Amino acid sequence: MEFIRKLPIPKEIREMYPLSDSSKEKKKEFDAEVAKVFSGESDKKILVIGPCSADNEDSVMDYCTRLARVSEQVKDKLIIIPRIYTNKPRTTGDGYKGMLHQPDPQKSSDMLAGIIAIRHLHLRVIEETGMFTADEMLYPENYQYLYDLLSYVAIGARSVENQQHRLVSSGIEIPVGMKNPTGGDISVMLNSVMAAQHPHTFLYRGWEVKSSGNPLAHTILRGYVNKHGESLPNYHYEDIEHLCREYEKRGLENPALIVDCNHANSGKKYKEQMRIAKEVLHSCALNSDIDRIFKGFMIESYIEEGSQKIGEGIYGKSITDPCIGWKDTEDFIFYMAGKI
């Protein structure tokens, strides 16, 4: 292992690219509104939506500007949080690893440039559109570069069993969604929520730290893969009803569920996301317990539908998993708002 260079500490990066005072105040108000959804004080629903990976600053800004205009029209029903996912898990090591590692997708890693790029992008979305953002905490040690900007954090299916992710989540003051693992074991996901809701003392970035527990930690159903490598869904009525019972058994705070409509739930058939969401909304209408724990959706969406290979250069089209396009995105947001 070769030590290349020592990177700036997170505080130095935050001071280089600070959040404006006016945005700090707005973020406090926004975060309080989001918290009320997860605590059950608000009947609004959450929609975490955006590209599979935030790969290009210009097209992501274009997308978020469009999203902000639609968000304003449905704000009495929906709280929309743009996905600015800047890390991409790669179990094999191949492929695009996200803006953090590759600020230019066609070049190799430059971690300092990547750290600056991801903070700059999140800041631009906040300051220029007034929206507050979500990212996946793929690497717990990197959370400090963005902690003052994010309003939602997701823990992925491959990370949810990791103790460091659970401990750091217990010290985060915004909602943290724990996905079910790739194998689909619901108890693993719920154990992760339980760990995140409890206080802990642990090591983090060379410090002994103490957390108070995160009562807004919750579950995300994203489907799973069986022993044959086949994608199977877990968003159906019976799946969510079972999750309701499991929540009740454990006595966790603020039982809450976000449904990820892509990944194994759709088998990465991106067009299926709309159908899946409609089925979940129908389940909510049939069962008050389901409606009570259901808090919203994750949707993968971009300007152009589908996906492309790195280097093709199609503006606003995903270079990782395929996404629905802008027209379908807009139609779905208004549909969802009309059903709540």
Short mmCIF file of C-alpha atoms in Angstrom, two decimals:
data_model
loop_
_atom_site.label_atom_id
_atom_site.label_comp_id
_atom_site.label_asym_id
_atom_site.label_seq_id
_atom_site.Cartn_x
_atom_site.Cartn_y
_atom_site.Cartn_z
CA MET A 1 0.00 0.00 0.00
CA GLU A 2 1.41 3.35 -1.09
CA PHE A 3 0.59 6.56 0.78
CA ILE A 4 0.23 9.14 -2.00
CA ARG A 5 -0.52 12.41 -0.17
CA LYS A 6 -2.26 13.65 2.94
CA LEU A 7 -5.60 15.23 2.08
CA PRO A 8 -7.09 18.32 3.77
CA ILE A 9 -9.14 17.61 6.86
CA PRO A 10 -12.93 17.94 6.34
CA LYS A 11 -13.11 21.22 8.26
CA GLU A 12 -10.64 22.81 5.83
CA ILE A 13 -12.71 21.69 2.83
CA ARG A 14 -15.91 22.96 4.45
CA GLU A 15 -14.30 26.33 5.12
CA MET A 16 -13.09 26.55 1.51
CA TYR A 17 -16.64 25.95 0.23
CA PRO A 18 -19.02 27.16 2.97
CA LEU A 19 -22.80 27.07 3.04
CA SER A 20 -24.24 30.59 3.10
CA ASP A 21 -25.87 31.84 6.30
CA SER A 22 -29.26 32.19 4.61
CA SER A 23 -29.10 28.60 3.36
CA LYS A 24 -28.14 27.38 6.83
CA GLU A 25 -31.36 28.84 8.22
CA LYS A 26 -33.45 27.43 5.39
CA LYS A 27 -31.86 24.01 5.89
CA LYS A 28 -32.84 24.00 9.57
CA GLU A 29 -36.45 24.65 8.57
CA PHE A 30 -36.35 22.05 5.81
CA ASP A 31 -34.78 19.38 8.02
CA ALA A 32 -37.41 20.02 10.69
CA GLU A 33 -40.14 19.53 8.09
CA VAL A 34 -38.57 16.26 6.89
CA ALA A 35 -38.23 15.02 10.47
CA LYS A 36 -41.95 15.55 11.02
CA VAL A 37 -42.72 13.15 8.18
CA PHE A 38 -40.63 10.39 9.75
CA SER A 39 -41.99 11.02 13.23
CA GLY A 40 -45.59 10.91 11.97
CA GLU A 41 -46.34 14.56 12.76
CA SER A 42 -46.78 15.36 9.05
CA ASP A 43 -48.88 13.54 6.44
CA LYS A 44 -46.60 14.63 3.60
CA LYS A 45 -44.51 12.05 1.78
CA ILE A 46 -40.83 12.08 0.84
CA LEU A 47 -39.56 11.63 -2.70
CA VAL A 48 -35.80 11.05 -3.03
CA ILE A 49 -35.30 11.28 -6.77
CA GLY A 50 -32.52 11.84 -9.27
CA PRO A 51 -29.78 10.18 -11.31
CA CYS A 52 -28.33 6.83 -10.35
CA SER A 53 -24.98 8.67 -10.17
CA ALA A 54 -24.29 12.41 -10.22
CA ASP A 55 -21.76 12.16 -13.02
CA ASN A 56 -21.84 15.59 -14.64
CA GLU A 57 -22.25 18.93 -12.86
CA ASP A 58 -23.98 20.75 -15.74
CA SER A 59 -26.64 18.12 -16.42
CA VAL A 60 -27.24 17.48 -12.70
CA MET A 61 -27.78 21.21 -12.18
CA ASP A 62 -30.14 21.31 -15.17
CA TYR A 63 -32.08 18.36 -13.74
CA CYS A 64 -32.30 19.90 -10.24
CA THR A 65 -33.44 23.25 -11.65
CA ARG A 66 -36.32 21.48 -13.40
CA LEU A 67 -37.04 19.49 -10.25
CA ALA A 68 -37.20 22.64 -8.13
CA ARG A 69 -39.92 24.12 -10.37
CA VAL A 70 -42.05 20.98 -10.06
CA SER A 71 -41.38 20.69 -6.33
CA GLU A 72 -42.84 24.13 -5.77
CA GLN A 73 -46.12 23.00 -7.35
CA VAL A 74 -46.54 19.94 -5.09
CA LYS A 75 -45.00 21.20 -1.85
CA ASP A 76 -48.29 20.86 0.04
CA LYS A 77 -48.17 17.08 -0.52
CA LEU A 78 -44.56 16.07 -1.26
CA ILE A 79 -41.11 16.91 0.05
CA ILE A 80 -38.73 16.32 -2.83
CA ILE A 81 -35.06 15.68 -2.08
CA PRO A 82 -32.75 15.42 -5.11
CA ARG A 83 -30.41 12.43 -5.24
CA ILE A 84 -26.88 13.74 -5.61
CA TYR A 85 -25.19 10.37 -5.32
CA THR A 86 -21.46 10.92 -5.63
CA ASN A 87 -20.17 7.45 -4.66
CA LYS A 88 -20.91 4.29 -6.61
CA PRO A 89 -20.34 0.88 -4.99
CA ARG A 90 -18.33 -1.46 -7.19
CA THR A 91 -18.09 -4.99 -5.84
CA THR A 92 -15.77 -6.07 -8.66
CA GLY A 93 -13.70 -2.90 -8.94
CA ASP A 94 -14.74 -2.30 -12.57
CA GLY A 95 -16.73 0.64 -13.88
CA TYR A 96 -17.40 4.22 -12.85
CA LYS A 97 -16.93 4.73 -9.10
CA GLY A 98 -18.69 8.05 -8.80
CA MET A 99 -17.67 11.70 -8.76
CA LEU A 100 -15.77 11.35 -5.50
CA HIS A 101 -13.29 8.98 -7.15
CA GLN A 102 -13.60 10.16 -10.75
CA PRO A 103 -14.64 13.80 -11.11
CA ASP A 104 -13.98 13.18 -14.79
CA PRO A 105 -15.57 9.79 -15.60
CA GLN A 106 -13.07 9.14 -18.38
CA LYS A 107 -10.01 9.60 -16.17
CA SER A 108 -8.56 7.67 -13.25
CA SER A 109 -9.02 8.62 -9.60
CA ASP A 110 -8.08 12.03 -8.21
CA MET A 111 -9.37 12.02 -4.66
CA LEU A 112 -8.66 15.67 -3.79
CA ALA A 113 -10.34 16.90 -6.95
CA GLY A 114 -13.20 14.50 -6.23
CA ILE A 115 -13.74 15.76 -2.68
CA ILE A 116 -13.86 19.34 -3.93
CA ALA A 117 -16.14 18.40 -6.85
CA ILE A 118 -18.76 16.65 -4.73
CA ARG A 119 -18.95 19.45 -2.17
CA HIS A 120 -19.12 22.05 -4.92
CA LEU A 121 -21.97 20.20 -6.64
CA HIS A 122 -24.05 19.79 -3.49
CA LEU A 123 -23.48 23.47 -2.68
CA ARG A 124 -24.52 24.60 -6.15
CA VAL A 125 -27.77 22.65 -5.95
CA ILE A 126 -28.59 24.19 -2.57
CA GLU A 127 -27.60 27.77 -3.34
CA GLU A 128 -28.97 27.92 -6.90
CA THR A 129 -32.18 25.87 -6.62
CA GLY A 130 -33.06 26.14 -2.92
CA MET A 131 -33.35 22.35 -2.68
CA PHE A 132 -31.53 20.28 -0.06
CA THR A 133 -29.88 17.07 -1.06
CA ALA A 134 -29.40 13.34 -0.43
CA ASP A 135 -26.31 11.21 -0.85
CA GLU A 136 -25.32 7.64 -0.07
CA MET A 137 -22.84 7.17 2.77
CA LEU A 138 -20.72 4.60 1.00
CA TYR A 139 -17.65 5.52 3.05
CA PRO A 140 -18.38 6.66 6.64
CA GLU A 141 -15.08 8.53 6.93
CA ASN A 142 -16.10 10.83 4.05
CA TYR A 143 -19.38 11.94 5.62
CA GLN A 144 -17.67 14.87 7.36
CA TYR A 145 -16.97 16.52 4.00
CA LEU A 146 -20.72 16.89 3.40
CA TYR A 147 -22.46 16.62 6.78
CA ASP A 148 -23.53 20.29 6.91
CA LEU A 149 -25.15 20.09 3.46
CA LEU A 150 -27.14 16.84 3.42
CA SER A 151 -30.77 16.45 4.43
CA TYR A 152 -31.01 12.70 3.81
CA VAL A 153 -28.50 9.85 3.93
CA ALA A 154 -28.87 6.32 2.56
CA ILE A 155 -26.92 3.24 3.63
CA GLY A 156 -26.63 0.76 0.77
CA ALA A 157 -27.44 -2.93 0.68
CA ARG A 158 -23.76 -3.90 0.80
CA SER A 159 -23.00 -1.56 3.72
CA VAL A 160 -25.97 -2.12 6.00
CA GLU A 161 -24.28 -4.91 7.99
CA ASN A 162 -21.11 -2.89 8.52
CA GLN A 163 -20.66 -1.79 12.14
CA GLN A 164 -18.96 1.50 11.27
CA HIS A 165 -21.90 2.54 9.08
CA ARG A 166 -24.30 1.75 11.93
CA LEU A 167 -22.26 3.65 14.52
CA VAL A 168 -21.77 6.74 12.39
CA SER A 169 -25.48 6.70 11.51
CA SER A 170 -26.25 6.88 15.24
CA GLY A 171 -24.54 10.28 15.35
CA ILE A 172 -26.22 11.79 12.29
CA GLU A 173 -28.97 14.35 12.95
CA ILE A 174 -30.97 13.81 9.76
CA PRO A 175 -32.91 10.77 8.51
CA VAL A 176 -30.75 7.77 7.60
CA GLY A 177 -32.31 5.04 5.48
CA MET A 178 -31.04 1.48 5.93
CA LYS A 179 -31.56 -0.72 2.88
CA ASN A 180 -32.23 -4.42 3.19
CA PRO A 181 -29.08 -6.41 2.32
CA THR A 182 -28.66 -7.93 -1.13
CA GLY A 183 -29.66 -11.33 0.28
CA GLY A 184 -32.96 -9.87 1.48
CA ASP A 185 -32.79 -10.63 5.24
CA ILE A 186 -35.21 -8.13 6.81
CA SER A 187 -33.82 -8.77 10.31
CA VAL A 188 -30.39 -7.45 9.23
CA MET A 189 -31.97 -4.20 8.05
CA LEU A 190 -33.98 -3.81 11.26
CA ASN A 191 -30.94 -4.62 13.42
CA SER A 192 -29.13 -1.85 11.60
CA VAL A 193 -31.95 0.56 12.39
CA MET A 194 -31.90 -0.54 16.02
CA ALA A 195 -28.14 0.02 16.26
CA ALA A 196 -28.43 3.45 14.66
CA GLN A 197 -31.20 4.48 17.05
CA HIS A 198 -29.05 3.70 20.11
CA PRO A 199 -26.21 5.83 21.57
CA HIS A 200 -22.63 4.62 21.16
CA THR A 201 -19.02 5.47 21.94
CA PHE A 202 -16.61 4.58 19.13
CA LEU A 203 -13.54 5.55 17.10
CA TYR A 204 -14.03 7.84 14.11
CA ARG A 205 -11.30 9.54 12.08
CA GLY A 206 -8.82 9.19 14.93
CA TRP A 207 -11.24 10.54 17.57
CA GLU A 208 -13.12 8.92 20.42
CA VAL A 209 -16.68 10.07 19.76
CA LYS A 210 -20.01 9.68 21.50
CA SER A 211 -23.36 9.57 19.70
CA SER A 212 -26.81 10.06 21.15
CA GLY A 213 -28.67 7.80 18.72
CA ASN A 214 -30.69 8.71 15.64
CA PRO A 215 -34.46 8.34 16.11
CA LEU A 216 -34.96 9.05 12.40
CA ALA A 217 -33.11 5.92 11.25
CA HIS A 218 -35.53 3.85 9.15
CA THR A 219 -35.84 1.07 6.58
CA ILE A 220 -35.60 1.02 2.79
CA LEU A 221 -36.94 -1.95 0.83
CA ARG A 222 -34.96 -2.33 -2.42
CA GLY A 223 -35.58 -5.94 -3.40
CA TYR A 224 -33.01 -8.71 -3.13
CA VAL A 225 -31.11 -11.38 -5.04
CA ASN A 226 -31.61 -15.10 -4.40
CA LYS A 227 -28.99 -17.83 -4.43
CA HIS A 228 -29.36 -18.17 -8.19
CA GLY A 229 -28.55 -14.50 -8.75
CA GLU A 230 -32.14 -13.65 -9.68
CA SER A 231 -33.68 -10.32 -8.62
CA LEU A 232 -36.80 -10.62 -6.47
CA PRO A 233 -39.05 -7.79 -5.22
CA ASN A 234 -40.07 -7.00 -1.65
CA TYR A 235 -42.45 -4.08 -2.18
CA HIS A 236 -45.70 -6.10 -2.37
CA TYR A 237 -48.57 -5.74 0.09
CA GLU A 238 -47.56 -8.85 2.04
CA ASP A 239 -43.93 -7.72 2.28
CA ILE A 240 -44.82 -4.35 3.78
CA GLU A 241 -47.46 -5.88 6.06
CA HIS A 242 -44.76 -8.26 7.37
CA LEU A 243 -42.42 -5.32 7.95
CA CYS A 244 -45.15 -3.59 9.99
CA ARG A 245 -45.33 -6.61 12.29
CA GLU A 246 -41.56 -6.82 12.63
CA TYR A 247 -41.36 -3.14 13.53
CA GLU A 248 -44.01 -3.68 16.20
CA LYS A 249 -42.14 -6.65 17.71
CA ARG A 250 -38.96 -4.62 18.14
CA GLY A 251 -40.55 -1.46 19.51
CA LEU A 252 -38.33 0.80 17.40
CA GLU A 253 -38.85 4.55 17.40
CA ASN A 254 -40.71 6.16 14.50
CA PRO A 255 -41.46 3.08 12.36
CA ALA A 256 -40.88 4.27 8.81
CA LEU A 257 -40.33 2.84 5.33
CA ILE A 258 -39.02 4.21 2.05
CA VAL A 259 -39.54 2.01 -1.01
CA ASP A 260 -36.71 1.99 -3.55
CA CYS A 261 -38.51 1.37 -6.83
CA ASN A 262 -35.44 0.39 -8.83
CA HIS A 263 -32.55 -2.01 -8.13
CA ALA A 264 -33.73 -5.54 -7.35
CA ASN A 265 -37.34 -4.41 -6.90
CA SER A 266 -37.54 -3.65 -10.61
CA GLY A 267 -34.77 -6.00 -11.72
CA LYS A 268 -33.20 -2.77 -13.00
CA LYS A 269 -36.04 -2.48 -15.55
CA TYR A 270 -36.24 1.25 -15.00
CA LYS A 271 -39.66 1.71 -16.62
CA GLU A 272 -41.15 -0.56 -13.95
CA GLN A 273 -40.51 2.07 -11.26
CA MET A 274 -43.79 3.85 -11.96
CA ARG A 275 -45.84 0.66 -11.81
CA ILE A 276 -44.16 -0.37 -8.56
CA ALA A 277 -44.86 2.99 -6.97
CA LYS A 278 -48.50 2.84 -8.00
CA GLU A 279 -48.85 -0.62 -6.42
CA VAL A 280 -47.37 0.62 -3.14
CA LEU A 281 -49.72 3.61 -3.08
CA HIS A 282 -52.62 1.19 -3.66
CA SER A 283 -51.43 -0.93 -0.70
CA CYS A 284 -51.44 2.21 1.44
CA ALA A 285 -55.06 2.85 0.47
CA LEU A 286 -56.01 -0.70 1.52
CA ASN A 287 -54.19 -0.91 4.85
CA SER A 288 -53.84 1.87 7.43
CA ASP A 289 -50.82 0.20 9.06
CA ILE A 290 -48.98 0.18 5.75
CA ASP A 291 -49.98 3.78 5.14
CA ARG A 292 -48.69 4.73 8.58
CA ILE A 293 -45.16 3.38 8.10
CA PHE A 294 -44.84 4.26 4.42
CA LYS A 295 -43.03 7.60 4.11
CA GLY A 296 -42.07 7.81 0.45
CA PHE A 297 -40.10 6.56 -2.53
CA MET A 298 -36.65 6.47 -4.06
CA ILE A 299 -36.75 6.85 -7.82
CA GLU A 300 -33.87 6.85 -10.32
CA SER A 301 -34.53 9.58 -12.83
CA TYR A 302 -32.57 11.85 -15.17
CA ILE A 303 -33.15 14.11 -18.15
CA GLU A 304 -32.91 11.38 -20.78
CA GLU A 305 -34.24 7.90 -20.15
CA GLY A 306 -32.12 4.77 -20.14
CA SER A 307 -28.34 4.64 -19.84
CA GLN A 308 -25.22 5.01 -21.95
CA LYS A 309 -21.61 3.90 -21.93
CA ILE A 310 -18.94 6.25 -20.62
CA GLY A 311 -17.70 8.37 -23.50
CA GLU A 312 -20.90 8.37 -25.56
CA GLY A 313 -21.52 11.92 -24.43
CA ILE A 314 -25.33 12.02 -24.44
CA TYR A 315 -26.31 14.97 -22.24
CA GLY A 316 -28.37 14.11 -19.16
CA LYS A 317 -28.27 10.33 -19.65
CA SER A 318 -27.04 7.95 -16.94
CA ILE A 319 -23.62 6.32 -17.28
CA THR A 320 -24.52 3.76 -14.60
CA ASP A 321 -27.97 2.19 -14.05
CA PRO A 322 -30.76 3.25 -16.44
CA CYS A 323 -33.20 5.93 -15.25
CA ILE A 324 -36.61 7.18 -16.30
CA GLY A 325 -36.55 10.37 -18.35
CA TRP A 326 -37.79 13.85 -17.47
CA LYS A 327 -41.29 13.55 -18.99
CA ASP A 328 -42.06 10.38 -17.03
CA THR A 329 -40.54 11.98 -13.93
CA GLU A 330 -42.78 15.01 -14.13
CA ASP A 331 -45.88 12.90 -14.82
CA PHE A 332 -45.13 10.63 -11.87
CA ILE A 333 -44.57 13.46 -9.39
CA PHE A 334 -47.96 14.96 -10.20
CA TYR A 335 -49.58 11.50 -10.06
CA MET A 336 -48.06 10.80 -6.65
CA ALA A 337 -49.12 14.19 -5.30
CA GLY A 338 -52.66 13.50 -6.48
CA LYS A 339 -52.81 10.19 -4.59
CA ILE A 340 -51.71 11.55 -1.20
#
